[in-house]
């Protein structure tokens, strides 16, 4: 539940001003919850097997969160019907875990884990291919991961948000892909969605907003083979592309500094 869906107001009604890390206890709080969601994502990815339902995978993730005393953010914030969003193949985001959705060899899977612990919130996600890459999804997965890393390593206090969007779209085009334009990264810290809520995957010339030092944000890529807009299905949650195809998402929560950002969710090992 990392992304802000730009044309849906339900996400932004929970939005608060960005959280600024002003004391050590706040940094410790953000590090703890970020390690929890990162570890949960990593373990869920490793647990996923052919023949397993997405419901079973989700229940496993829920157990991990509970073992740390953490609460699922989408469940707590939006009453989402699952602990994590698990999107499979053509689903872009917000996929509902289901007993009827059985994982198959070569599936493109996205897991998005966000949670609250001791009043702090963090968010991360990653796409991967289950088993053998029989449908050739790996180039899309790799592009998403590499673009996220390049975008994040260009973020520091004072950098324009629009400039990071330009990096993401430019790199996507270089790889032969597109970006989803109505999903965005966002501030995170004292709630799931905070300002800035428009960390888009492309450049908006009119957006003069800049990243602020000592704030925490969730940066995420939405790299696509065909579509440029995510549309909601009748279940009220699941997003798919407007022109079909496939989309990969990778997301890290970071602390912005005046040098390289601190990757708070690095325990997910999505770059390893």
Tab-separated table of C-alpha atoms in Angstrom:
chain	number	residue	atom	x	y	z
A	1	UNK	CA	0.000	0.000	0.000
A	2	UNK	CA	2.964	2.201	-0.660
A	3	UNK	CA	1.698	4.203	-3.552
A	4	UNK	CA	-0.508	7.235	-3.536
A	5	UNK	CA	-3.077	6.866	-6.307
A	6	UNK	CA	-3.200	10.411	-7.586
A	7	UNK	CA	-6.846	10.612	-8.605
A	8	UNK	CA	-8.217	8.867	-5.512
A	9	UNK	CA	-8.789	11.179	-2.563
A	10	UNK	CA	-9.123	8.409	0.030
A	11	UNK	CA	-5.327	8.112	0.233
A	12	UNK	CA	-4.729	11.774	0.922
A	13	UNK	CA	-7.399	12.155	3.583
A	14	UNK	CA	-4.952	10.498	5.991
A	15	UNK	CA	-2.074	12.680	4.852
A	16	UNK	CA	-0.156	14.742	7.386
A	17	UNK	CA	2.681	17.221	7.096
A	18	UNK	CA	6.015	15.518	6.548
A	19	UNK	CA	7.820	14.117	9.552
A	20	UNK	CA	11.180	15.676	10.252
A	21	UNK	CA	13.669	13.635	12.269
A	22	UNK	CA	14.704	16.035	15.026
A	23	UNK	CA	15.959	13.664	17.725
A	24	UNK	CA	17.673	10.306	18.101
A	25	UNK	CA	14.543	8.565	19.416
A	26	UNK	CA	12.680	9.378	16.193
A	27	UNK	CA	15.479	7.962	14.055
A	28	UNK	CA	15.549	4.821	16.208
A	29	UNK	CA	11.765	4.471	15.831
A	30	UNK	CA	11.949	4.790	12.047
A	31	UNK	CA	14.894	2.381	11.850
A	32	UNK	CA	13.021	-0.237	13.899
A	33	UNK	CA	9.784	-0.217	11.930
A	34	UNK	CA	11.712	-0.052	8.648
A	35	UNK	CA	13.773	-3.099	9.575
A	36	UNK	CA	10.536	-4.936	10.401
A	37	UNK	CA	8.813	-4.203	7.073
A	38	UNK	CA	12.031	-4.864	5.156
A	39	UNK	CA	12.596	-8.209	6.864
A	40	UNK	CA	8.937	-9.157	6.374
A	41	UNK	CA	9.179	-8.439	2.643
A	42	UNK	CA	12.397	-10.463	2.346
A	43	UNK	CA	10.962	-13.466	4.218
A	44	UNK	CA	7.687	-13.395	2.265
A	45	UNK	CA	9.625	-13.353	-1.019
A	46	UNK	CA	11.649	-16.372	0.112
A	47	UNK	CA	8.509	-18.187	1.363
A	48	UNK	CA	6.554	-17.842	-1.895
A	49	UNK	CA	6.288	-21.187	-3.697
A	50	UNK	CA	4.542	-22.596	-6.764
A	51	UNK	CA	1.143	-24.007	-5.721
A	52	UNK	CA	0.753	-21.658	-2.747
A	53	UNK	CA	-2.221	-19.294	-2.515
A	54	UNK	CA	-1.582	-15.579	-2.073
A	55	UNK	CA	-3.755	-15.831	1.067
A	56	UNK	CA	-1.290	-18.305	2.619
A	57	UNK	CA	1.611	-16.032	1.695
A	58	UNK	CA	-0.199	-13.070	3.242
A	59	UNK	CA	-0.993	-14.955	6.470
A	60	UNK	CA	2.715	-15.763	6.770
A	61	UNK	CA	3.537	-12.057	6.426
A	62	UNK	CA	0.930	-11.186	9.025
A	63	UNK	CA	2.519	-13.639	11.475
A	64	UNK	CA	5.915	-12.005	11.005
A	65	UNK	CA	4.519	-8.520	11.636
A	66	UNK	CA	2.711	-9.717	14.775
A	67	UNK	CA	5.903	-11.375	16.058
A	68	UNK	CA	7.514	-7.917	16.103
A	69	UNK	CA	4.456	-6.249	17.626
A	70	UNK	CA	3.858	-4.349	14.375
A	71	UNK	CA	0.479	-3.676	12.742
A	72	UNK	CA	-0.247	-3.900	9.021
A	73	UNK	CA	-0.574	-0.366	7.678
A	74	UNK	CA	-3.127	-1.013	4.878
A	75	UNK	CA	-5.285	-3.037	7.261
A	76	UNK	CA	-5.087	-0.397	10.005
A	77	UNK	CA	-5.422	2.636	7.746
A	78	UNK	CA	-7.809	1.551	5.000
A	79	UNK	CA	-9.344	-1.703	6.324
A	80	UNK	CA	-7.641	-3.452	3.419
A	81	UNK	CA	-8.591	-7.169	3.249
A	82	UNK	CA	-5.065	-8.473	3.900
A	83	UNK	CA	-1.849	-7.749	5.768
A	84	UNK	CA	0.137	-6.985	2.596
A	85	UNK	CA	-0.737	-6.145	-0.997
A	86	UNK	CA	0.159	-9.097	-3.226
A	87	UNK	CA	-0.245	-8.369	-6.935
A	88	UNK	CA	0.251	-11.092	-9.537
A	89	UNK	CA	1.023	-10.792	-13.272
A	90	UNK	CA	-1.233	-8.116	-14.848
A	91	UNK	CA	-2.112	-6.604	-11.461
A	92	UNK	CA	-0.202	-3.362	-10.935
A	93	UNK	CA	-0.777	-2.802	-7.210
A	94	UNK	CA	-3.138	-3.291	-4.251
A	95	UNK	CA	-3.757	-6.954	-5.127
A	96	UNK	CA	-6.019	-8.654	-2.553
A	97	UNK	CA	-4.670	-11.883	-1.038
A	98	UNK	CA	-6.982	-14.771	-1.951
A	99	UNK	CA	-7.307	-18.507	-1.358
A	100	UNK	CA	-8.295	-18.782	-5.025
A	101	UNK	CA	-5.185	-17.123	-6.391
A	102	UNK	CA	-2.599	-19.889	-6.746
A	103	UNK	CA	1.002	-19.014	-7.597
A	104	UNK	CA	2.478	-20.588	-10.728
A	105	UNK	CA	5.944	-21.033	-12.203
A	106	UNK	CA	7.135	-17.843	-13.861
A	107	UNK	CA	4.524	-15.591	-12.236
A	108	UNK	CA	5.422	-11.912	-11.851
A	109	UNK	CA	4.681	-11.181	-8.187
A	110	UNK	CA	4.716	-7.901	-6.304
A	111	UNK	CA	4.614	-7.761	-2.522
A	112	UNK	CA	4.107	-4.407	-0.799
A	113	UNK	CA	4.570	-4.395	2.985
A	114	UNK	CA	3.924	-1.381	5.191
A	115	UNK	CA	3.397	-1.316	8.942
A	116	UNK	CA	3.178	0.710	12.138
A	117	UNK	CA	5.296	0.083	15.237
A	118	UNK	CA	5.370	2.302	18.332
A	119	UNK	CA	3.812	5.219	16.453
A	120	UNK	CA	6.181	5.050	13.456
A	121	UNK	CA	5.277	3.894	9.956
A	122	UNK	CA	7.383	2.529	7.106
A	123	UNK	CA	6.759	1.165	3.648
A	124	UNK	CA	8.543	-1.017	1.082
A	125	UNK	CA	7.836	-3.296	-1.843
A	126	UNK	CA	9.362	-5.392	-4.557
A	127	UNK	CA	8.526	-7.357	-7.692
A	128	UNK	CA	10.137	-10.689	-8.557
A	129	UNK	CA	9.716	-13.708	-10.799
A	130	UNK	CA	8.646	-16.933	-9.090
A	131	UNK	CA	10.882	-19.847	-10.096
A	132	UNK	CA	12.032	-19.970	-13.717
A	133	UNK	CA	11.572	-16.851	-15.845
A	134	UNK	CA	9.535	-18.640	-18.542
A	135	UNK	CA	7.693	-15.428	-19.560
A	136	UNK	CA	10.788	-13.175	-19.707
A	137	UNK	CA	9.694	-10.799	-16.927
A	138	UNK	CA	13.199	-10.476	-15.467
A	139	UNK	CA	14.321	-7.552	-17.676
A	140	UNK	CA	11.347	-5.523	-16.392
A	141	UNK	CA	12.134	-6.507	-12.786
A	142	UNK	CA	15.797	-5.568	-13.198
A	143	UNK	CA	14.956	-2.232	-14.815
A	144	UNK	CA	12.670	-1.318	-11.918
A	145	UNK	CA	15.276	-2.225	-9.289
A	146	UNK	CA	18.122	-0.428	-11.041
A	147	UNK	CA	16.065	2.689	-11.749
A	148	UNK	CA	14.979	2.896	-8.111
A	149	UNK	CA	18.595	2.714	-6.981
A	150	UNK	CA	19.681	5.430	-9.424
A	151	UNK	CA	16.774	7.683	-8.400
A	152	UNK	CA	17.435	7.276	-4.671
A	153	UNK	CA	21.159	7.913	-4.978
A	154	UNK	CA	20.349	11.283	-6.575
A	155	UNK	CA	18.150	12.403	-3.668
A	156	UNK	CA	19.408	14.830	-1.053
A	157	UNK	CA	18.050	17.888	0.690
A	158	UNK	CA	17.240	20.645	-1.812
A	159	UNK	CA	16.868	18.402	-4.870
A	160	UNK	CA	13.680	19.015	-6.862
A	161	UNK	CA	11.143	16.196	-6.656
A	162	UNK	CA	10.422	16.723	-10.366
A	163	UNK	CA	14.072	16.050	-11.216
A	164	UNK	CA	13.879	12.603	-9.641
A	165	UNK	CA	10.732	11.909	-11.641
A	166	UNK	CA	12.650	12.837	-14.770
A	167	UNK	CA	15.438	10.384	-13.904
A	168	UNK	CA	12.923	7.565	-13.434
A	169	UNK	CA	11.102	8.166	-16.724
A	170	UNK	CA	14.305	8.771	-18.709
A	171	UNK	CA	15.867	5.543	-17.443
A	172	UNK	CA	12.648	3.618	-18.121
A	173	UNK	CA	12.611	4.839	-21.731
A	174	UNK	CA	16.292	3.906	-22.148
A	175	UNK	CA	15.360	0.357	-21.124
A	176	UNK	CA	12.441	0.263	-23.576
A	177	UNK	CA	9.743	0.697	-20.936
A	178	UNK	CA	7.169	3.243	-19.766
A	179	UNK	CA	6.115	4.531	-16.333
A	180	UNK	CA	2.748	4.578	-14.593
A	181	UNK	CA	1.889	8.252	-14.220
A	182	UNK	CA	-0.862	8.226	-11.592
A	183	UNK	CA	0.945	6.285	-8.877
A	184	UNK	CA	3.481	8.002	-6.666
A	185	UNK	CA	5.850	7.681	-3.777
A	186	UNK	CA	5.146	9.736	-0.678
A	187	UNK	CA	6.251	10.940	2.700
A	188	UNK	CA	5.985	8.398	5.525
A	189	UNK	CA	6.764	8.490	9.239
A	190	UNK	CA	4.051	9.391	11.712
A	191	UNK	CA	1.402	8.062	9.330
A	192	UNK	CA	1.395	5.951	6.169
A	193	UNK	CA	0.938	8.863	3.760
A	194	UNK	CA	2.404	12.257	4.497
A	195	UNK	CA	3.676	15.179	2.467
A	196	UNK	CA	5.178	15.180	-0.070
A	197	UNK	CA	2.523	12.975	-1.654
A	198	UNK	CA	3.460	13.521	-5.300
A	199	UNK	CA	6.819	11.799	-5.801
A	200	UNK	CA	5.880	10.811	-9.338
A	201	UNK	CA	7.718	8.638	-11.869
A	202	UNK	CA	7.964	11.494	-14.379
A	203	UNK	CA	8.751	15.191	-14.374
A	204	UNK	CA	6.015	17.717	-13.710
A	205	UNK	CA	7.476	21.059	-14.801
A	206	UNK	CA	5.164	23.075	-12.548
A	207	UNK	CA	6.207	21.158	-9.417
A	208	UNK	CA	8.881	23.248	-7.709
A	209	UNK	CA	8.768	21.271	-4.469
A	210	UNK	CA	12.109	20.076	-3.132
A	211	UNK	CA	13.166	17.205	-0.902
A	212	UNK	CA	13.882	18.347	2.641
A	213	UNK	CA	16.829	17.219	4.728
A	214	UNK	CA	15.977	14.998	7.734
A	215	UNK	CA	12.597	13.917	6.361
A	216	UNK	CA	11.571	10.329	5.638
A	217	UNK	CA	9.984	9.361	2.319
A	218	UNK	CA	9.004	6.202	0.444
A	219	UNK	CA	10.431	6.275	-3.074
A	220	UNK	CA	8.944	3.802	-5.541
A	221	UNK	CA	9.204	2.941	-9.214
A	222	UNK	CA	6.314	1.798	-11.414
A	223	UNK	CA	7.915	0.540	-14.627
A	224	UNK	CA	5.590	-0.717	-17.362
A	225	UNK	CA	5.635	-2.605	-20.650
A	226	UNK	CA	2.510	-1.003	-22.182
A	227	UNK	CA	0.367	1.044	-19.798
A	228	UNK	CA	0.830	4.555	-18.436
A	229	UNK	CA	-2.203	4.771	-16.135
A	230	UNK	CA	-3.383	2.465	-13.343
A	231	UNK	CA	-7.128	1.842	-13.203
A	232	UNK	CA	-9.126	0.294	-10.378
A	233	UNK	CA	-11.114	-2.922	-10.780
A	234	UNK	CA	-14.630	-3.440	-9.450
A	235	UNK	CA	-13.309	-4.957	-6.210
A	236	UNK	CA	-12.421	-1.408	-5.149
A	237	UNK	CA	-8.761	-2.211	-4.594
A	238	UNK	CA	-6.891	-4.004	-7.368
A	239	UNK	CA	-5.155	-1.785	-9.923
A	240	UNK	CA	-4.365	-2.856	-13.498
A	241	UNK	CA	-2.823	-1.031	-16.440
A	242	UNK	CA	-5.053	0.939	-18.812
A	243	UNK	CA	-3.454	-0.743	-21.833
A	244	UNK	CA	-2.590	-4.104	-20.301
A	245	UNK	CA	0.905	-5.499	-20.130
A	246	UNK	CA	2.959	-5.829	-16.973
A	247	UNK	CA	4.265	-3.459	-14.301
A	248	UNK	CA	7.031	-3.858	-11.727
A	249	UNK	CA	7.333	-1.873	-8.511
A	250	UNK	CA	10.222	-1.484	-6.094
A	251	UNK	CA	10.131	0.741	-3.037
A	252	UNK	CA	12.405	1.812	-0.207
A	253	UNK	CA	11.802	4.126	2.739
A	254	UNK	CA	14.734	6.510	3.097
A	255	UNK	CA	15.968	9.302	5.326
A	256	UNK	CA	17.037	12.328	3.300
A	257	UNK	CA	20.346	13.928	4.271
A	258	UNK	CA	22.629	16.498	2.640
A	259	UNK	CA	24.722	13.600	1.321
A	260	UNK	CA	23.677	10.059	0.308
A	261	UNK	CA	20.285	9.085	1.756
A	262	UNK	CA	19.994	6.475	4.495
A	263	UNK	CA	18.128	3.405	3.170
A	264	UNK	CA	15.984	2.541	6.197
A	265	UNK	CA	14.378	-0.564	4.640
A	266	UNK	CA	17.612	-2.118	3.349
A	267	UNK	CA	16.834	-5.349	5.255
A	268	UNK	CA	14.501	-6.241	2.341
A	269	UNK	CA	17.612	-6.911	0.218
A	270	UNK	CA	15.710	-6.107	-2.986
A	271	UNK	CA	19.008	-4.976	-4.528
A	272	UNK	CA	20.844	-8.200	-3.642
